[in-house]
mmCIF file of N, CA, C and O in Angstrom:
data_model
loop_
_atom_site.group_PDB
_atom_site.id
_atom_site.type_symbol
_atom_site.label_atom_id
_atom_site.label_comp_id
_atom_site.label_asym_id
_atom_site.label_seq_id
_atom_site.Cartn_x
_atom_site.Cartn_y
_atom_site.Cartn_z
ATOM 1 N N MET A 1 -6.878 -69.173 -13.197
ATOM 2 C CA MET A 1 -5.998 -69.850 -14.075
ATOM 3 C C MET A 1 -4.578 -69.969 -13.437
ATOM 4 O O MET A 1 -4.083 -68.970 -12.963
ATOM 5 N N VAL A 2 -3.970 -71.105 -13.486
ATOM 6 C CA VAL A 2 -2.612 -71.382 -12.995
ATOM 7 C C VAL A 2 -1.633 -71.417 -14.163
ATOM 8 O O VAL A 2 -1.904 -72.218 -15.070
ATOM 9 N N HIS A 3 -0.611 -70.698 -14.123
ATOM 10 C CA HIS A 3 0.449 -70.758 -15.089
ATOM 11 C C HIS A 3 1.728 -71.333 -14.511
ATOM 12 O O HIS A 3 1.979 -71.070 -13.276
ATOM 13 N N ALA A 4 2.533 -72.010 -15.261
ATOM 14 C CA ALA A 4 3.751 -72.617 -14.763
ATOM 15 C C ALA A 4 4.821 -72.766 -15.856
ATOM 16 O O ALA A 4 4.459 -72.814 -17.064
ATOM 17 N N TYR A 5 6.032 -72.731 -15.485
ATOM 18 C CA TYR A 5 7.121 -73.121 -16.357
ATOM 19 C C TYR A 5 7.533 -74.499 -15.939
ATOM 20 O O TYR A 5 7.659 -74.864 -14.768
ATOM 21 N N ILE A 6 7.677 -75.400 -16.915
ATOM 22 C CA ILE A 6 8.142 -76.787 -16.626
ATOM 23 C C ILE A 6 9.524 -76.863 -17.300
ATOM 24 O O ILE A 6 9.648 -76.765 -18.485
ATOM 25 N N LEU A 7 10.520 -77.110 -16.438
ATOM 26 C CA LEU A 7 11.881 -77.309 -16.931
ATOM 27 C C LEU A 7 12.085 -78.814 -17.183
ATOM 28 O O LEU A 7 11.846 -79.629 -16.267
ATOM 29 N N VAL A 8 12.604 -79.130 -18.390
ATOM 30 C CA VAL A 8 12.618 -80.491 -18.764
ATOM 31 C C VAL A 8 14.103 -80.964 -19.126
ATOM 32 O O VAL A 8 14.761 -80.196 -19.896
ATOM 33 N N GLN A 9 14.522 -82.087 -18.535
ATOM 34 C CA GLN A 9 15.767 -82.677 -18.997
ATOM 35 C C GLN A 9 15.429 -83.857 -19.835
ATOM 36 O O GLN A 9 14.497 -84.615 -19.563
ATOM 37 N N THR A 10 16.214 -84.028 -20.921
ATOM 38 C CA THR A 10 16.005 -85.127 -21.850
ATOM 39 C C THR A 10 17.189 -85.984 -22.013
ATOM 40 O O THR A 10 18.296 -85.633 -21.572
ATOM 41 N N GLU A 11 16.939 -87.114 -22.651
ATOM 42 C CA GLU A 11 18.111 -87.927 -23.085
ATOM 43 C C GLU A 11 18.890 -87.164 -24.111
ATOM 44 O O GLU A 11 18.403 -86.263 -24.781
ATOM 45 N N VAL A 12 20.174 -87.457 -24.244
ATOM 46 C CA VAL A 12 21.048 -86.791 -25.190
ATOM 47 C C VAL A 12 20.525 -86.818 -26.577
ATOM 48 O O VAL A 12 20.137 -87.934 -27.060
ATOM 49 N N GLY A 13 20.441 -85.707 -27.184
ATOM 50 C CA GLY A 13 19.985 -85.642 -28.613
ATOM 51 C C GLY A 13 18.445 -85.693 -28.789
ATOM 52 O O GLY A 13 17.963 -85.707 -29.950
ATOM 53 N N LYS A 14 17.661 -85.647 -27.749
ATOM 54 C CA LYS A 14 16.175 -85.761 -27.879
ATOM 55 C C LYS A 14 15.469 -84.456 -27.619
ATOM 56 O O LYS A 14 14.211 -84.451 -27.692
ATOM 57 N N ALA A 15 16.141 -83.381 -27.363
ATOM 58 C CA ALA A 15 15.454 -82.104 -26.987
ATOM 59 C C ALA A 15 14.491 -81.635 -28.040
ATOM 60 O O ALA A 15 13.344 -81.239 -27.759
ATOM 61 N N THR A 16 14.866 -81.684 -29.265
ATOM 62 C CA THR A 16 14.036 -81.168 -30.362
ATOM 63 C C THR A 16 12.781 -81.936 -30.530
ATOM 64 O O THR A 16 11.655 -81.447 -30.607
ATOM 65 N N SER A 17 12.914 -83.330 -30.512
ATOM 66 C CA SER A 17 11.682 -84.166 -30.633
ATOM 67 C C SER A 17 10.831 -84.069 -29.367
ATOM 68 O O SER A 17 9.606 -84.111 -29.563
ATOM 69 N N VAL A 18 11.440 -83.902 -28.229
ATOM 70 C CA VAL A 18 10.591 -83.767 -26.981
ATOM 71 C C VAL A 18 9.831 -82.454 -27.057
ATOM 72 O O VAL A 18 8.635 -82.419 -26.745
ATOM 73 N N ALA A 19 10.540 -81.372 -27.392
ATOM 74 C CA ALA A 19 9.807 -80.093 -27.498
ATOM 75 C C ALA A 19 8.640 -80.160 -28.501
ATOM 76 O O ALA A 19 7.534 -79.628 -28.218
ATOM 77 N N ALA A 20 8.885 -80.835 -29.602
ATOM 78 C CA ALA A 20 7.820 -80.905 -30.684
ATOM 79 C C ALA A 20 6.653 -81.727 -30.155
ATOM 80 O O ALA A 20 5.455 -81.350 -30.437
ATOM 81 N N SER A 21 6.950 -82.778 -29.399
ATOM 82 C CA SER A 21 5.825 -83.608 -28.859
ATOM 83 C C SER A 21 5.040 -82.912 -27.803
ATOM 84 O O SER A 21 3.801 -83.018 -27.687
ATOM 85 N N ILE A 22 5.745 -82.048 -26.960
ATOM 86 C CA ILE A 22 5.036 -81.350 -25.884
ATOM 87 C C ILE A 22 4.216 -80.243 -26.403
ATOM 88 O O ILE A 22 3.162 -79.923 -25.857
ATOM 89 N N LYS A 23 4.605 -79.554 -27.532
ATOM 90 C CA LYS A 23 3.912 -78.416 -28.042
ATOM 91 C C LYS A 23 2.489 -78.685 -28.377
ATOM 92 O O LYS A 23 1.674 -77.801 -28.323
ATOM 93 N N VAL A 24 2.158 -79.936 -28.686
ATOM 94 C CA VAL A 24 0.828 -80.208 -29.126
ATOM 95 C C VAL A 24 -0.126 -80.654 -28.054
ATOM 96 O O VAL A 24 -1.303 -80.940 -28.211
ATOM 97 N N ILE A 25 0.379 -80.728 -26.805
ATOM 98 C CA ILE A 25 -0.456 -81.121 -25.595
ATOM 99 C C ILE A 25 -1.318 -79.937 -25.248
ATOM 100 O O ILE A 25 -0.855 -78.805 -25.097
ATOM 101 N N PRO A 26 -2.607 -80.240 -25.068
ATOM 102 C CA PRO A 26 -3.541 -79.063 -24.650
ATOM 103 C C PRO A 26 -3.121 -78.572 -23.302
ATOM 104 O O PRO A 26 -2.773 -79.290 -22.413
ATOM 105 N N GLY A 27 -3.102 -77.256 -23.186
ATOM 106 C CA GLY A 27 -2.642 -76.588 -21.995
ATOM 107 C C GLY A 27 -1.226 -76.090 -22.080
ATOM 108 O O GLY A 27 -0.774 -75.262 -21.283
ATOM 109 N N VAL A 28 -0.475 -76.566 -23.059
ATOM 110 C CA VAL A 28 0.878 -76.096 -23.261
ATOM 111 C C VAL A 28 0.867 -74.912 -24.167
ATOM 112 O O VAL A 28 0.257 -74.916 -25.297
ATOM 113 N N LEU A 29 1.432 -73.801 -23.749
ATOM 114 C CA LEU A 29 1.438 -72.555 -24.493
ATOM 115 C C LEU A 29 2.649 -72.413 -25.361
ATOM 116 O O LEU A 29 2.636 -71.784 -26.410
ATOM 117 N N LEU A 30 3.759 -73.013 -24.848
ATOM 118 C CA LEU A 30 5.041 -72.829 -25.519
ATOM 119 C C LEU A 30 6.010 -73.960 -25.103
ATOM 120 O O LEU A 30 6.006 -74.306 -23.874
ATOM 121 N N ALA A 31 6.792 -74.468 -25.952
ATOM 122 C CA ALA A 31 7.876 -75.441 -25.583
ATOM 123 C C ALA A 31 9.009 -75.129 -26.499
ATOM 124 O O ALA A 31 8.943 -75.199 -27.766
ATOM 125 N N GLU A 32 10.178 -74.811 -25.869
ATOM 126 C CA GLU A 32 11.351 -74.451 -26.697
ATOM 127 C C GLU A 32 12.626 -75.128 -26.181
ATOM 128 O O GLU A 32 12.758 -75.404 -24.977
ATOM 129 N N ASP A 33 13.459 -75.535 -27.127
ATOM 130 C CA ASP A 33 14.784 -76.062 -26.839
ATOM 131 C C ASP A 33 15.596 -74.874 -26.281
ATOM 132 O O ASP A 33 15.555 -73.770 -26.752
ATOM 133 N N VAL A 34 16.416 -75.206 -25.222
ATOM 134 C CA VAL A 34 17.302 -74.274 -24.640
ATOM 135 C C VAL A 34 18.635 -74.946 -24.318
ATOM 136 O O VAL A 34 18.742 -76.113 -24.333
ATOM 137 N N THR A 35 19.664 -74.154 -23.939
ATOM 138 C CA THR A 35 20.928 -74.690 -23.492
ATOM 139 C C THR A 35 21.016 -74.460 -21.998
ATOM 140 O O THR A 35 20.270 -73.662 -21.488
ATOM 141 N N GLY A 36 21.901 -75.241 -21.371
ATOM 142 C CA GLY A 36 22.071 -75.133 -19.938
ATOM 143 C C GLY A 36 21.770 -76.433 -19.235
ATOM 144 O O GLY A 36 21.693 -77.497 -19.887
ATOM 145 N N PRO A 37 21.369 -76.389 -17.997
ATOM 146 C CA PRO A 37 21.121 -77.640 -17.242
ATOM 147 C C PRO A 37 19.779 -78.335 -17.683
ATOM 148 O O PRO A 37 19.580 -79.416 -17.415
ATOM 149 N N TYR A 38 18.943 -77.499 -18.320
ATOM 150 C CA TYR A 38 17.660 -78.069 -18.820
ATOM 151 C C TYR A 38 17.693 -78.024 -20.339
ATOM 152 O O TYR A 38 18.345 -77.138 -20.901
ATOM 153 N N ASP A 39 16.977 -78.858 -20.997
ATOM 154 C CA ASP A 39 17.007 -78.947 -22.414
ATOM 155 C C ASP A 39 15.808 -78.353 -23.117
ATOM 156 O O ASP A 39 15.898 -77.943 -24.268
ATOM 157 N N VAL A 40 14.656 -78.312 -22.422
ATOM 158 C CA VAL A 40 13.423 -77.753 -22.908
ATOM 159 C C VAL A 40 12.765 -77.008 -21.859
ATOM 160 O O VAL A 40 12.685 -77.439 -20.681
ATOM 161 N N ILE A 41 12.248 -75.841 -22.146
ATOM 162 C CA ILE A 41 11.401 -75.059 -21.181
ATOM 163 C C ILE A 41 10.013 -74.920 -21.759
ATOM 164 O O ILE A 41 9.842 -74.608 -22.937
ATOM 165 N N VAL A 42 9.012 -75.263 -20.966
ATOM 166 C CA VAL A 42 7.586 -75.304 -21.270
ATOM 167 C C VAL A 42 6.876 -74.261 -20.517
ATOM 168 O O VAL A 42 7.059 -74.151 -19.315
ATOM 169 N N ARG A 43 5.995 -73.528 -21.194
ATOM 170 C CA ARG A 43 5.061 -72.593 -20.534
ATOM 171 C C ARG A 43 3.664 -73.292 -20.634
ATOM 172 O O ARG A 43 3.214 -73.648 -21.723
ATOM 173 N N ALA A 44 3.059 -73.538 -19.470
ATOM 174 C CA ALA A 44 1.711 -74.260 -19.491
ATOM 175 C C ALA A 44 0.727 -73.523 -18.621
ATOM 176 O O ALA A 44 1.066 -72.683 -17.787
ATOM 177 N N GLU A 45 -0.558 -73.839 -18.867
ATOM 178 C CA GLU A 45 -1.601 -73.273 -18.050
ATOM 179 C C GLU A 45 -2.710 -74.287 -17.846
ATOM 180 O O GLU A 45 -2.843 -75.247 -18.590
ATOM 181 N N ALA A 46 -3.369 -74.149 -16.632
ATOM 182 C CA ALA A 46 -4.430 -75.085 -16.266
ATOM 183 C C ALA A 46 -5.421 -74.257 -15.369
ATOM 184 O O ALA A 46 -5.006 -73.190 -14.873
ATOM 185 N N ASP A 47 -6.582 -74.828 -15.210
ATOM 186 C CA ASP A 47 -7.573 -74.108 -14.353
ATOM 187 C C ASP A 47 -7.208 -74.144 -12.918
ATOM 188 O O ASP A 47 -7.439 -73.159 -12.218
ATOM 189 N N THR A 48 -6.634 -75.255 -12.444
ATOM 190 C CA THR A 48 -6.283 -75.341 -10.978
ATOM 191 C C THR A 48 -4.916 -75.967 -10.857
ATOM 192 O O THR A 48 -4.396 -76.517 -11.795
ATOM 193 N N VAL A 49 -4.372 -75.942 -9.704
ATOM 194 C CA VAL A 49 -3.105 -76.533 -9.349
ATOM 195 C C VAL A 49 -3.212 -78.099 -9.618
ATOM 196 O O VAL A 49 -2.288 -78.692 -10.125
ATOM 197 N N ASP A 50 -4.338 -78.662 -9.229
ATOM 198 C CA ASP A 50 -4.545 -80.082 -9.432
ATOM 199 C C ASP A 50 -4.523 -80.410 -10.921
ATOM 200 O O ASP A 50 -3.946 -81.423 -11.347
ATOM 201 N N ASP A 51 -5.218 -79.578 -11.746
ATOM 202 C CA ASP A 51 -5.215 -79.801 -13.143
ATOM 203 C C ASP A 51 -3.802 -79.704 -13.694
ATOM 204 O O ASP A 51 -3.413 -80.416 -14.584
ATOM 205 N N LEU A 52 -3.028 -78.760 -13.213
ATOM 206 C CA LEU A 52 -1.671 -78.587 -13.696
ATOM 207 C C LEU A 52 -0.832 -79.838 -13.350
ATOM 208 O O LEU A 52 -0.126 -80.331 -14.189
ATOM 209 N N GLY A 53 -0.966 -80.374 -12.124
ATOM 210 C CA GLY A 53 -0.328 -81.543 -11.800
ATOM 211 C C GLY A 53 -0.700 -82.694 -12.647
ATOM 212 O O GLY A 53 0.204 -83.521 -13.082
ATOM 213 N N ARG A 54 -1.959 -82.877 -12.998
ATOM 214 C CA ARG A 54 -2.403 -83.895 -13.976
ATOM 215 C C ARG A 54 -1.768 -83.719 -15.315
ATOM 216 O O ARG A 54 -1.349 -84.652 -15.923
ATOM 217 N N LEU A 55 -1.741 -82.470 -15.823
ATOM 218 C CA LEU A 55 -1.115 -82.182 -17.057
ATOM 219 C C LEU A 55 0.341 -82.632 -17.125
ATOM 220 O O LEU A 55 0.803 -83.271 -18.006
ATOM 221 N N VAL A 56 1.126 -82.305 -16.030
ATOM 222 C CA VAL A 56 2.526 -82.616 -15.974
ATOM 223 C C VAL A 56 2.721 -84.175 -15.870
ATOM 224 O O VAL A 56 3.430 -84.732 -16.647
ATOM 225 N N VAL A 57 2.053 -84.786 -14.912
ATOM 226 C CA VAL A 57 2.219 -86.190 -14.662
ATOM 227 C C VAL A 57 1.657 -87.113 -15.749
ATOM 228 O O VAL A 57 2.284 -88.059 -16.243
ATOM 229 N N ALA A 58 0.435 -86.854 -16.191
ATOM 230 C CA ALA A 58 -0.254 -87.744 -17.073
ATOM 231 C C ALA A 58 0.122 -87.525 -18.549
ATOM 232 O O ALA A 58 -0.087 -88.336 -19.419
ATOM 233 N N GLN A 59 0.619 -86.298 -18.939
ATOM 234 C CA GLN A 59 0.858 -85.998 -20.333
ATOM 235 C C GLN A 59 2.303 -85.602 -20.596
ATOM 236 O O GLN A 59 2.976 -86.294 -21.410
ATOM 237 N N VAL A 60 2.805 -84.574 -19.924
ATOM 238 C CA VAL A 60 4.163 -84.122 -20.237
ATOM 239 C C VAL A 60 5.203 -85.226 -19.914
ATOM 240 O O VAL A 60 6.042 -85.593 -20.737
ATOM 241 N N GLN A 61 5.143 -85.753 -18.712
ATOM 242 C CA GLN A 61 6.089 -86.748 -18.251
ATOM 243 C C GLN A 61 6.066 -88.052 -19.096
ATOM 244 O O GLN A 61 7.007 -88.882 -19.024
ATOM 245 N N GLN A 62 5.034 -88.292 -19.840
ATOM 246 C CA GLN A 62 4.870 -89.482 -20.626
ATOM 247 C C GLN A 62 5.480 -89.395 -21.931
ATOM 248 O O GLN A 62 5.629 -90.382 -22.727
ATOM 249 N N VAL A 63 6.010 -88.186 -22.374
ATOM 250 C CA VAL A 63 6.708 -88.013 -23.613
ATOM 251 C C VAL A 63 8.007 -88.746 -23.643
ATOM 252 O O VAL A 63 8.777 -88.649 -22.701
ATOM 253 N N GLU A 64 8.166 -89.576 -24.633
ATOM 254 C CA GLU A 64 9.390 -90.318 -24.784
ATOM 255 C C GLU A 64 10.603 -89.477 -24.920
ATOM 256 O O GLU A 64 10.635 -88.458 -25.624
ATOM 257 N N GLY A 65 11.646 -89.811 -24.106
ATOM 258 C CA GLY A 65 12.917 -89.058 -24.136
ATOM 259 C C GLY A 65 13.118 -88.107 -22.920
ATOM 260 O O GLY A 65 14.169 -87.575 -22.678
ATOM 261 N N ILE A 66 12.124 -87.893 -22.077
ATOM 262 C CA ILE A 66 12.235 -87.108 -20.905
ATOM 263 C C ILE A 66 12.876 -87.918 -19.764
ATOM 264 O O ILE A 66 12.441 -89.086 -19.500
ATOM 265 N N THR A 67 13.741 -87.354 -19.108
ATOM 266 C CA THR A 67 14.389 -88.004 -17.949
ATOM 267 C C THR A 67 14.010 -87.346 -16.648
ATOM 268 O O THR A 67 13.959 -88.040 -15.596
ATOM 269 N N ARG A 68 13.701 -86.092 -16.651
ATOM 270 C CA ARG A 68 13.300 -85.415 -15.399
ATOM 271 C C ARG A 68 12.626 -84.057 -15.716
ATOM 272 O O ARG A 68 12.878 -83.427 -16.736
ATOM 273 N N THR A 69 11.650 -83.628 -14.860
ATOM 274 C CA THR A 69 10.993 -82.410 -14.999
ATOM 275 C C THR A 69 10.971 -81.668 -13.662
ATOM 276 O O THR A 69 11.069 -82.242 -12.565
ATOM 277 N N LEU A 70 10.892 -80.344 -13.693
ATOM 278 C CA LEU A 70 10.744 -79.506 -12.559
ATOM 279 C C LEU A 70 9.712 -78.480 -12.860
ATOM 280 O O LEU A 70 9.858 -77.713 -13.832
ATOM 281 N N THR A 71 8.601 -78.409 -12.145
ATOM 282 C CA THR A 71 7.506 -77.576 -12.418
ATOM 283 C C THR A 71 7.541 -76.358 -11.556
ATOM 284 O O THR A 71 7.681 -76.472 -10.256
ATOM 285 N N CYS A 72 7.543 -75.162 -12.062
ATOM 286 C CA CYS A 72 7.657 -73.860 -11.390
ATOM 287 C C CYS A 72 6.404 -73.103 -11.616
ATOM 288 O O CYS A 72 6.308 -72.365 -12.589
ATOM 289 N N PRO A 73 5.439 -73.117 -10.663
ATOM 290 C CA PRO A 73 4.237 -72.283 -10.816
ATOM 291 C C PRO A 73 4.537 -70.845 -10.763
ATOM 292 O O PRO A 73 5.404 -70.443 -9.962
ATOM 293 N N VAL A 74 3.826 -70.074 -11.487
ATOM 294 C CA VAL A 74 3.998 -68.632 -11.457
ATOM 295 C C VAL A 74 3.194 -68.061 -10.297
ATOM 296 O O VAL A 74 2.015 -68.464 -10.078
ATOM 297 N N VAL A 75 3.765 -67.191 -9.551
ATOM 298 C CA VAL A 75 3.042 -66.490 -8.451
ATOM 299 C C VAL A 75 2.911 -65.029 -8.778
ATOM 300 O O VAL A 75 3.715 -64.441 -9.406
ATOM 301 N N HIS A 76 1.807 -64.541 -8.276
ATOM 302 C CA HIS A 76 1.563 -63.063 -8.413
ATOM 303 C C HIS A 76 1.610 -62.424 -6.996
ATOM 304 O O HIS A 76 0.610 -62.541 -6.304
ATOM 305 N N LEU A 77 2.624 -61.689 -6.659
ATOM 306 C CA LEU A 77 2.757 -61.155 -5.382
ATOM 307 C C LEU A 77 2.331 -59.739 -5.358
ATOM 308 O O LEU A 77 2.349 -58.980 -6.233
#
């Protein structure tokens, strides 16, 4: 199982609606509004890195109001 944090920038005033839309996507464990350079932080999981990529590109990035994402896979050293 691959876990990742997805840092999301949104259009002004859209963070709450973006987080709510992302929360219902299968594979998303958590989506919360935050302050700082990113507006929403998402915790997601997928079976493989390729599945994670598909989750981000085909589902998360399609949410209305998102301007940019940065995916940070979790590593276990």
